[in-house]
Amino acid sequence: MEEVTEEPVQVVARVCAIDIGKAGLVACVRVPHPRRSDRRVQEVREYATVTPALLALADWLRVERVQLVAVEATSDYWKPVFYLLEAEGFTCWLLNARHVKNVPGRPKTDRLDAAWLAKVVERGMCRPSLVHPKAIRQLRGVTRYRRSLVREQTREKQRLEKTLQDAQIKLDSVISDLHGVSGRQMLQAMIDGQRDPKVLAEMAYGSMRRKIPQLREALTGHFDDHHAFICATMLRRIDALAADIAEQDTKIEELIAPFAQAVEKLDEITGIGARCAQEIIAEIGVDMAVFPTAAHLVSWAKFSPIDAQSAGRKKGNSTGKGNPWLAGAIGEVVAGLARTNTFLGERYRRLVRRRGKKRAIVAVGNSVLTIVWHLLSDPDARYHDLGPGYHESRINKQRRQRDLTRQLEHLTGQKVTLQPQPELPTAA
C-alpha cells in the first residue's frame, strides 16, 4: 500500500466570495456559527460595481472581519473590484473560473455561484492566480498597447502593399523595405502626380541605385489618382502610428527604469533584445519567488505539454492556452534564435527536422523561459552560450558508445558492461 501524505485541511474561518458582472456583483460571506462550532452561516448580498457601492461592500466585510476575499476572474470586470479591496487592506485572491466550476447538473444563478465559490475557497480547494504589483501592471499596460500599435501599423503597411499590387506596381519585389528612404520617396512622388518609371527609378538612394533597371520595370503600371488617394491616407496613418509608438517607447523607458538591471541581464541572451526583455518582464515580473522552480514558470506560461494519461497510455496533448502577449514575445525571440549560430539556434534546427516548427518553437521557448527564470532568480547569474556544437559533442559520443556496445553484444551473445579505465602508472 502506497503511503500518501497530504497537507492538512485548513478551513478559512471568515471568507467572502464575489461573483462579478459588468454592472453588479454578488458577494457571499461565510463565517462560523455563533453557537455551534460544527456549523457555518452565510449571507449573500448584491452590490453595484460603482465606487461608492464597492466602498459599502468593503465596510460590510470589515464588520464581518473577513480574512480572505476571493474574486472570480470575469473578463476585465474583476480589476476595479480587486484593486479597490486590495487597497482597502483585504487579502484578495483572483480565481480562474475554469478551476472553480460548480457541479454540472445543478441550478446555476449568481447567488448560488457565489455561495459555491465561498465553499471552495474556505476549504482550500483552489489556488489563486498571479496578480502582479502595481508597477509591473502599469508597465504591462504600456507594453501591450505598444505591441497593439505595432500590429496595427504592420496591417496598414500590408494594406498599402496590396494597393500597389492592384496598380501593378511591383516595388516591394525589388526593395526589401518599402518604407525606407528610397521607397518612401518614390511613393510620395507617385502620390504627388509623378508616374514616369524612369524618373521614379532615379530617386533610388545609395546601394539601391544598382537596381535602377529592375526599379523601372517594377514601377511600370497603372497607378492613378484613385490609388494615390488611398495610399496617401495609409501613409498618414502609418506616420501617426509611428509617432504614437515612439511615445509609448518613451513611457516604457520611464516605467522600466527600476528594473533596468533585469533588462540588462535578459538582453545578454542571444535573440532577446531590450524591447523583448521589457515585454517579458512586463508579463512575468522580476520576483521569481512566485514561481518556486523554472518548471513552474514554464507551466504557467503554457510552454510545456499537459500530462494526459488514461488506461496506462500516455496521450498526446497540447500546452493549453496561456498568456498570448508573453507567447508573442517568446515567439519573436525563437524566430530570431533560429537564424543564429548558437546553442539554442542549433536546438531549434535540430527539433524542426524531427518534430516540426510548432513543437520546436514550444521546446526552445521552454528553454528560453528556463534561462530567464535562473537569471532573474540569482542576482549573480550571467548567461553563457554553450555553442552550436555542444549537443553534438555531448550526445553523439554517448550514441556512438551505445551503438558499439549493442554491436559487440550481438556478435558475442553476451551482456557487455562498461567500466572506467584504470589510471596507468606514471614513469618514475
Short mmCIF file of C-alpha atoms in Angstrom, two decimals:
data_model
loop_
_atom_site.label_atom_id
_atom_site.label_comp_id
_atom_site.label_asym_id
_atom_site.label_seq_id
_atom_site.Cartn_x
_atom_site.Cartn_y
_atom_site.Cartn_z
CA MET A 1 0.00 0.00 0.00
CA GLU A 2 1.49 3.32 -1.03
CA GLU A 3 1.57 5.89 1.71
CA VAL A 4 0.08 9.22 0.66
CA THR A 5 0.94 12.28 2.69
CA GLU A 6 -1.44 15.18 2.23
CA GLU A 7 -1.37 18.67 3.55
CA PRO A 8 -3.73 19.25 6.48
CA VAL A 9 -7.01 20.86 5.51
CA GLN A 10 -7.21 24.38 6.90
CA VAL A 11 -10.63 25.95 6.75
CA VAL A 12 -10.63 29.73 6.35
CA ALA A 13 -12.84 30.91 9.18
CA ARG A 14 -14.15 34.11 7.61
CA VAL A 15 -14.25 34.22 3.84
CA CYS A 16 -16.01 36.25 1.15
CA ALA A 17 -16.50 35.13 -2.45
CA ILE A 18 -17.59 37.52 -5.19
CA ASP A 19 -19.26 36.63 -8.48
CA ILE A 20 -18.73 39.64 -10.75
CA GLY A 21 -20.66 41.04 -13.67
CA LYS A 22 -20.30 44.26 -15.62
CA ALA A 23 -22.85 46.35 -13.72
CA GLY A 24 -23.20 44.40 -10.48
CA LEU A 25 -21.75 41.72 -8.26
CA VAL A 26 -22.95 39.13 -5.78
CA ALA A 27 -20.93 38.66 -2.58
CA CYS A 28 -21.29 35.70 -0.23
CA VAL A 29 -19.75 35.86 3.24
CA ARG A 30 -19.35 32.64 5.25
CA VAL A 31 -18.38 32.80 8.93
CA PRO A 32 -18.53 30.39 11.92
CA HIS A 33 -21.88 29.81 13.62
CA PRO A 34 -22.15 31.92 16.79
CA ARG A 35 -23.29 28.97 18.95
CA ARG A 36 -22.45 25.72 17.14
CA SER A 37 -18.81 25.07 16.25
CA ASP A 38 -19.73 22.44 13.63
CA ARG A 39 -21.92 24.81 11.64
CA ARG A 40 -21.30 27.85 9.46
CA VAL A 41 -23.59 30.68 8.45
CA GLN A 42 -23.58 32.65 5.24
CA GLU A 43 -25.10 35.82 3.91
CA VAL A 44 -25.42 36.85 0.28
CA ARG A 45 -25.70 40.48 -0.82
CA GLU A 46 -25.77 42.24 -4.16
CA TYR A 47 -23.89 45.44 -4.95
CA ALA A 48 -23.36 47.65 -7.97
CA THR A 49 -19.81 47.93 -9.33
CA VAL A 50 -19.59 51.72 -8.97
CA THR A 51 -17.05 53.04 -6.46
CA PRO A 52 -19.49 54.13 -3.69
CA ALA A 53 -21.13 50.69 -3.73
CA LEU A 54 -17.74 48.97 -3.58
CA LEU A 55 -16.76 51.09 -0.57
CA ALA A 56 -20.01 50.00 1.11
CA LEU A 57 -19.03 46.38 0.34
CA ALA A 58 -15.64 46.97 1.98
CA ASP A 59 -17.36 48.36 5.11
CA TRP A 60 -19.56 45.25 5.34
CA LEU A 61 -16.52 42.98 5.03
CA ARG A 62 -14.80 44.86 7.85
CA VAL A 63 -17.81 44.42 10.09
CA GLU A 64 -17.79 40.66 9.38
CA ARG A 65 -13.98 40.57 9.97
CA VAL A 66 -13.40 38.78 6.68
CA GLN A 67 -9.92 37.24 6.38
CA LEU A 68 -9.88 36.37 2.68
CA VAL A 69 -11.74 37.77 -0.33
CA ALA A 70 -11.95 35.56 -3.45
CA VAL A 71 -12.82 37.22 -6.76
CA GLU A 72 -13.76 35.25 -9.85
CA ALA A 73 -11.85 36.38 -12.94
CA THR A 74 -14.61 37.52 -15.29
CA SER A 75 -13.30 39.42 -18.34
CA ASP A 76 -11.76 42.70 -17.06
CA TYR A 77 -14.66 43.37 -14.68
CA TRP A 78 -12.73 41.90 -11.74
CA LYS A 79 -9.97 44.51 -11.86
CA PRO A 80 -11.65 47.55 -10.22
CA VAL A 81 -13.18 45.35 -7.50
CA PHE A 82 -9.93 43.50 -6.81
CA TYR A 83 -7.75 46.62 -6.79
CA LEU A 84 -10.12 48.60 -4.55
CA LEU A 85 -10.47 45.84 -1.96
CA GLU A 86 -6.72 45.26 -2.06
CA ALA A 87 -6.13 48.96 -1.44
CA GLU A 88 -8.59 48.79 1.49
CA GLY A 89 -6.31 46.27 3.19
CA PHE A 90 -8.02 42.94 2.39
CA THR A 91 -6.17 39.80 1.33
CA CYS A 92 -7.56 39.09 -2.13
CA TRP A 93 -7.37 36.02 -4.35
CA LEU A 94 -8.09 36.01 -8.06
CA LEU A 95 -9.53 32.68 -9.16
CA ASN A 96 -9.69 31.15 -12.61
CA ALA A 97 -13.35 30.49 -13.43
CA ARG A 98 -12.46 27.14 -15.05
CA HIS A 99 -10.94 25.90 -11.81
CA VAL A 100 -13.95 26.64 -9.59
CA LYS A 101 -16.87 25.49 -11.71
CA ASN A 102 -19.97 24.30 -9.91
CA VAL A 103 -21.03 20.65 -10.12
CA PRO A 104 -22.72 20.02 -13.50
CA GLY A 105 -26.46 19.44 -13.45
CA ARG A 106 -27.22 21.78 -10.55
CA PRO A 107 -29.14 25.03 -10.81
CA LYS A 108 -26.99 28.00 -11.78
CA THR A 109 -27.63 31.51 -10.52
CA ASP A 110 -25.32 34.29 -9.45
CA ARG A 111 -26.22 33.76 -5.79
CA LEU A 112 -25.58 30.02 -5.98
CA ASP A 113 -22.31 30.60 -7.81
CA ALA A 114 -21.10 33.00 -5.11
CA ALA A 115 -22.03 30.51 -2.34
CA TRP A 116 -20.28 27.65 -4.16
CA LEU A 117 -17.18 29.78 -4.68
CA ALA A 118 -17.11 30.63 -0.97
CA LYS A 119 -17.28 26.94 -0.02
CA VAL A 120 -14.47 26.04 -2.41
CA VAL A 121 -12.23 28.81 -1.07
CA GLU A 122 -12.83 28.20 2.63
CA ARG A 123 -11.77 24.54 2.25
CA GLY A 124 -8.59 25.37 0.32
CA MET A 125 -9.72 23.58 -2.83
CA CYS A 126 -8.31 26.19 -5.21
CA ARG A 127 -5.22 28.24 -5.85
CA PRO A 128 -5.01 31.96 -6.56
CA SER A 129 -3.92 33.27 -9.92
CA LEU A 130 -0.91 35.52 -10.26
CA VAL A 131 -1.60 39.25 -9.90
CA HIS A 132 1.46 41.44 -10.33
CA PRO A 133 2.21 44.52 -8.20
CA LYS A 134 1.10 47.92 -9.44
CA ALA A 135 4.44 48.90 -11.01
CA ILE A 136 4.51 45.78 -13.18
CA ARG A 137 0.83 46.19 -14.09
CA GLN A 138 1.45 49.74 -15.31
CA LEU A 139 4.44 48.63 -17.34
CA ARG A 140 2.44 45.75 -18.80
CA GLY A 141 -0.38 48.06 -19.86
CA VAL A 142 2.00 50.26 -21.87
CA THR A 143 3.97 47.38 -23.44
CA ARG A 144 0.78 45.63 -24.51
CA TYR A 145 -0.62 48.79 -26.06
CA ARG A 146 2.67 49.37 -27.84
CA ARG A 147 2.55 45.87 -29.33
CA SER A 148 -1.05 46.52 -30.44
CA LEU A 149 0.07 49.71 -32.21
CA VAL A 150 2.92 47.86 -33.93
CA ARG A 151 0.48 45.21 -35.13
CA GLU A 152 -1.88 47.87 -36.46
CA GLN A 153 1.00 49.62 -38.22
CA THR A 154 2.04 46.32 -39.82
CA ARG A 155 -1.52 45.73 -41.04
CA GLU A 156 -1.60 49.23 -42.54
CA LYS A 157 1.68 48.58 -44.36
CA GLN A 158 0.28 45.33 -45.74
CA ARG A 159 -2.80 47.19 -47.00
CA LEU A 160 -0.52 49.65 -48.77
CA GLU A 161 1.38 46.82 -50.45
CA LYS A 162 -1.89 45.29 -51.66
CA THR A 163 -2.97 48.65 -53.09
CA LEU A 164 0.29 48.85 -55.04
CA GLN A 165 -0.29 45.32 -56.34
CA ASP A 166 -3.71 46.45 -57.55
CA ALA A 167 -1.95 49.22 -59.51
CA GLN A 168 0.59 46.73 -60.98
CA ILE A 169 3.42 48.39 -59.04
CA LYS A 170 5.86 45.63 -58.01
CA LEU A 171 8.09 47.86 -55.92
CA ASP A 172 8.11 45.55 -52.90
CA SER A 173 9.57 42.76 -55.08
CA VAL A 174 12.72 44.84 -55.66
CA ILE A 175 13.01 46.85 -52.42
CA SER A 176 13.25 44.89 -49.18
CA ASP A 177 11.95 47.82 -47.10
CA LEU A 178 9.18 49.64 -48.89
CA HIS A 179 9.18 52.32 -46.18
CA GLY A 180 12.89 53.07 -46.33
CA VAL A 181 14.37 56.26 -47.75
CA SER A 182 14.22 55.21 -51.42
CA GLY A 183 10.83 53.52 -51.25
CA ARG A 184 9.24 56.39 -49.36
CA GLN A 185 10.48 58.99 -51.87
CA MET A 186 9.08 57.00 -54.77
CA LEU A 187 5.73 56.50 -53.06
CA GLN A 188 5.41 60.18 -52.23
CA ALA A 189 6.34 61.17 -55.77
CA MET A 190 3.65 58.87 -57.22
CA ILE A 191 1.10 60.32 -54.83
CA ASP A 192 2.11 63.85 -55.86
CA GLY A 193 1.50 63.00 -59.52
CA GLN A 194 4.79 61.71 -60.91
CA ARG A 195 4.14 58.46 -62.79
CA ASP A 196 7.17 58.20 -65.13
CA PRO A 197 9.06 54.97 -64.19
CA LYS A 198 12.42 56.40 -65.34
CA VAL A 199 12.09 59.49 -63.16
CA LEU A 200 10.89 57.47 -60.20
CA ALA A 201 13.70 54.93 -60.51
CA GLU A 202 16.31 57.72 -60.40
CA MET A 203 15.13 58.53 -56.86
CA ALA A 204 16.88 55.41 -55.60
CA TYR A 205 19.35 56.18 -52.85
CA GLY A 206 22.74 54.62 -52.05
CA SER A 207 23.22 50.95 -52.90
CA MET A 208 19.66 50.84 -54.27
CA ARG A 209 20.89 52.63 -57.41
CA ARG A 210 22.37 49.36 -58.62
CA LYS A 211 18.79 48.17 -59.10
CA ILE A 212 17.62 51.06 -61.28
CA PRO A 213 16.84 48.81 -64.32
CA GLN A 214 14.72 46.50 -62.11
CA LEU A 215 13.06 49.51 -60.49
CA ARG A 216 11.99 50.90 -63.86
CA GLU A 217 10.23 47.64 -64.66
CA ALA A 218 8.66 47.38 -61.19
CA LEU A 219 7.36 50.97 -61.34
CA THR A 220 5.66 50.47 -64.71
CA GLY A 221 1.95 50.07 -64.00
CA HIS A 222 -1.37 51.91 -63.93
CA PHE A 223 -1.07 53.91 -60.71
CA ASP A 224 -3.79 56.60 -60.96
CA ASP A 225 -5.38 59.25 -58.73
CA HIS A 226 -7.62 56.67 -57.04
CA HIS A 227 -4.59 54.71 -55.85
CA ALA A 228 -2.84 57.95 -54.88
CA PHE A 229 -5.73 58.98 -52.62
CA ILE A 230 -5.80 55.63 -50.81
CA CYS A 231 -2.00 55.44 -50.43
CA ALA A 232 -1.81 58.99 -49.07
CA THR A 233 -4.34 58.12 -46.38
CA MET A 234 -2.46 54.95 -45.48
CA LEU A 235 0.88 56.76 -45.24
CA ARG A 236 -0.64 59.33 -42.88
CA ARG A 237 -1.91 56.54 -40.65
CA ILE A 238 1.46 54.79 -40.72
CA ASP A 239 3.23 58.01 -39.72
CA ALA A 240 0.71 58.72 -36.96
CA LEU A 241 1.14 55.22 -35.59
CA ALA A 242 4.91 55.61 -35.72
CA ALA A 243 4.63 58.77 -33.62
CA ASP A 244 2.35 57.01 -31.12
CA ILE A 245 4.79 54.08 -30.88
CA ALA A 246 7.62 56.50 -30.16
CA GLU A 247 5.58 58.00 -27.29
CA GLN A 248 4.98 54.54 -25.87
CA ASP A 249 8.72 53.81 -26.06
CA THR A 250 9.44 56.94 -24.03
CA LYS A 251 6.89 55.97 -21.38
CA ILE A 252 8.24 52.40 -21.24
CA GLU A 253 11.77 53.71 -20.64
CA GLU A 254 10.41 55.69 -17.72
CA LEU A 255 8.50 52.76 -16.20
CA ILE A 256 11.25 50.19 -16.78
CA ALA A 257 13.92 52.29 -15.01
CA PRO A 258 13.52 50.47 -11.63
CA PHE A 259 14.08 47.16 -13.44
CA ALA A 260 16.98 48.27 -15.65
CA GLN A 261 19.31 45.64 -14.19
CA ALA A 262 16.87 42.84 -15.05
CA VAL A 263 16.53 44.16 -18.60
CA GLU A 264 20.31 44.24 -18.95
CA LYS A 265 20.63 40.62 -17.82
CA LEU A 266 17.92 39.37 -20.20
CA ASP A 267 19.44 41.38 -23.03
CA GLU A 268 22.54 39.17 -22.72
CA ILE A 269 20.53 36.20 -24.05
CA THR A 270 21.00 35.79 -27.78
CA GLY A 271 17.75 36.62 -29.53
CA ILE A 272 16.35 38.79 -26.73
CA GLY A 273 16.79 42.48 -27.38
CA ALA A 274 15.99 45.28 -24.98
CA ARG A 275 12.46 45.57 -26.34
CA CYS A 276 11.62 41.87 -25.90
CA ALA A 277 13.25 41.94 -22.46
CA GLN A 278 10.91 44.78 -21.47
CA GLU A 279 7.88 42.82 -22.65
CA ILE A 280 8.94 39.63 -20.88
CA ILE A 281 9.48 41.48 -17.59
CA ALA A 282 6.13 43.21 -18.00
CA GLU A 283 4.39 39.82 -18.31
CA ILE A 284 6.22 37.67 -15.72
CA GLY A 285 7.60 40.34 -13.38
CA VAL A 286 11.00 40.32 -11.70
CA ASP A 287 10.10 38.49 -8.48
CA MET A 288 10.66 34.83 -9.26
CA ALA A 289 9.63 33.83 -5.73
CA VAL A 290 6.10 33.40 -7.08
CA PHE A 291 7.45 30.56 -9.24
CA PRO A 292 9.19 28.01 -6.94
CA THR A 293 11.10 26.48 -9.86
CA ALA A 294 11.73 27.18 -13.52
CA ALA A 295 9.25 24.41 -14.34
CA HIS A 296 6.52 26.38 -12.56
CA LEU A 297 7.19 29.41 -14.76
CA VAL A 298 7.21 27.30 -17.93
CA SER A 299 3.98 25.58 -16.91
CA TRP A 300 2.30 28.89 -16.05
CA ALA A 301 3.30 30.29 -19.45
CA LYS A 302 1.91 27.13 -21.12
CA PHE A 303 5.19 26.21 -22.81
CA SER A 304 5.11 22.62 -21.64
CA PRO A 305 2.64 19.88 -22.69
CA ILE A 306 -0.11 18.97 -20.22
CA ASP A 307 0.12 15.39 -18.96
CA ALA A 308 -2.73 13.18 -20.21
CA GLN A 309 -2.67 9.52 -19.20
CA SER A 310 -5.52 7.02 -19.21
CA ALA A 311 -5.65 3.22 -19.06
CA GLY A 312 -1.88 3.06 -18.82
CA ARG A 313 -1.35 5.03 -22.01
CA LYS A 314 0.03 8.49 -22.45
CA LYS A 315 -1.94 10.56 -24.90
CA GLY A 316 -0.65 13.46 -26.92
CA ASN A 317 -1.82 16.74 -25.52
CA SER A 318 -1.44 20.44 -26.19
CA THR A 319 0.19 23.01 -23.94
CA GLY A 320 -3.11 24.79 -23.27
CA LYS A 321 -3.97 28.47 -23.63
CA GLY A 322 -1.55 30.73 -21.84
CA ASN A 323 -0.62 34.40 -21.92
CA PRO A 324 -0.85 35.45 -25.61
CA TRP A 325 1.29 38.56 -25.05
CA LEU A 326 4.11 36.56 -23.49
CA ALA A 327 3.76 33.89 -26.20
CA GLY A 328 4.10 36.58 -28.86
CA ALA A 329 7.31 37.93 -27.32
CA ILE A 330 8.80 34.45 -26.89
CA GLY A 331 7.81 33.57 -30.46
CA GLU A 332 9.76 36.57 -31.75
CA VAL A 333 12.76 35.54 -29.67
CA VAL A 334 12.69 31.98 -31.07
CA ALA A 335 12.33 33.29 -34.62
CA GLY A 336 15.47 35.35 -34.08
CA LEU A 337 17.34 32.46 -32.47
CA ALA A 338 16.57 30.20 -35.43
CA ARG A 339 18.91 32.31 -37.58
CA THR A 340 21.82 32.36 -35.11
CA ASN A 341 24.81 30.07 -34.75
CA THR A 342 24.19 29.38 -31.06
CA PHE A 343 23.19 26.50 -28.81
CA LEU A 344 19.52 27.49 -28.83
CA GLY A 345 19.61 28.13 -32.57
CA GLU A 346 21.02 24.67 -33.22
CA ARG A 347 18.48 23.19 -30.82
CA TYR A 348 15.67 24.77 -32.84
CA ARG A 349 17.03 23.49 -36.16
CA ARG A 350 17.53 20.00 -34.74
CA LEU A 351 13.97 19.86 -33.41
CA VAL A 352 12.45 21.26 -36.61
CA ARG A 353 13.83 18.33 -38.57
CA ARG A 354 12.27 15.78 -36.23
CA ARG A 355 9.13 17.39 -34.79
CA GLY A 356 8.17 20.35 -36.97
CA LYS A 357 8.12 24.10 -36.44
CA LYS A 358 5.35 24.37 -33.85
CA ARG A 359 6.86 21.85 -31.45
CA ALA A 360 10.31 23.33 -31.99
CA ILE A 361 9.04 26.80 -31.04
CA VAL A 362 7.45 25.44 -27.85
CA ALA A 363 10.58 23.46 -26.91
CA VAL A 364 13.00 26.34 -27.49
CA GLY A 365 10.58 28.75 -25.80
CA ASN A 366 10.66 26.37 -22.83
CA SER A 367 14.45 26.66 -22.76
CA VAL A 368 14.33 30.47 -23.04
CA LEU A 369 11.93 30.78 -20.11
CA THR A 370 14.08 28.42 -18.04
CA ILE A 371 17.11 30.64 -18.69
CA VAL A 372 15.08 33.75 -17.85
CA TRP A 373 13.97 32.23 -14.53
CA HIS A 374 17.54 31.43 -13.50
CA LEU A 375 18.82 34.88 -14.47
CA LEU A 376 16.08 36.68 -12.53
CA SER A 377 16.29 34.34 -9.54
CA ASP A 378 20.01 34.63 -8.99
CA PRO A 379 21.46 38.18 -8.88
CA ASP A 380 24.93 36.82 -9.69
CA ALA A 381 23.87 34.62 -12.62
CA ARG A 382 25.03 35.53 -16.13
CA TYR A 383 24.13 34.00 -19.47
CA HIS A 384 26.77 31.92 -21.22
CA ASP A 385 26.07 30.32 -24.59
CA LEU A 386 27.18 26.68 -24.84
CA GLY A 387 27.82 26.93 -28.58
CA PRO A 388 26.18 25.18 -31.54
CA GLY A 389 28.37 22.08 -31.23
CA TYR A 390 27.59 21.36 -27.59
CA HIS A 391 24.83 18.86 -28.31
CA GLU A 392 26.81 17.04 -30.98
CA SER A 393 29.93 16.69 -28.87
CA ARG A 394 27.91 15.50 -25.88
CA ILE A 395 25.16 13.38 -27.37
CA ASN A 396 26.89 11.80 -30.37
CA LYS A 397 29.63 10.37 -28.17
CA GLN A 398 27.06 8.62 -25.98
CA ARG A 399 25.10 7.46 -29.02
CA ARG A 400 28.27 6.06 -30.62
CA GLN A 401 29.13 4.28 -27.39
CA ARG A 402 25.65 2.74 -27.22
CA ASP A 403 25.76 1.59 -30.83
CA LEU A 404 29.16 -0.05 -30.44
CA THR A 405 28.04 -1.80 -27.24
CA ARG A 406 24.99 -3.23 -29.00
CA GLN A 407 27.12 -4.45 -31.91
CA LEU A 408 29.53 -6.20 -29.54
CA GLU A 409 26.64 -7.84 -27.66
CA HIS A 410 25.17 -9.03 -30.96
CA LEU A 411 28.50 -10.56 -32.05
CA THR A 412 29.35 -12.28 -28.74
CA GLY A 413 25.85 -13.05 -27.47
CA GLN A 414 26.90 -11.78 -24.06
CA LYS A 415 25.93 -8.81 -21.93
CA VAL A 416 28.51 -6.03 -22.12
CA THR A 417 29.10 -3.78 -19.12
CA LEU A 418 31.40 -0.80 -19.47
CA GLN A 419 33.83 0.04 -16.67
CA PRO A 420 36.02 3.13 -16.36
CA GLN A 421 39.60 2.57 -17.45
CA PRO A 422 42.08 2.44 -14.54
CA GLU A 423 44.76 5.06 -14.49
CA LEU A 424 48.11 3.92 -15.89
CA PRO A 425 51.12 4.18 -13.57
CA THR A 426 53.37 7.07 -14.35
CA ALA A 427 57.03 6.52 -15.16
CA ALA A 428 59.49 7.35 -12.43
#
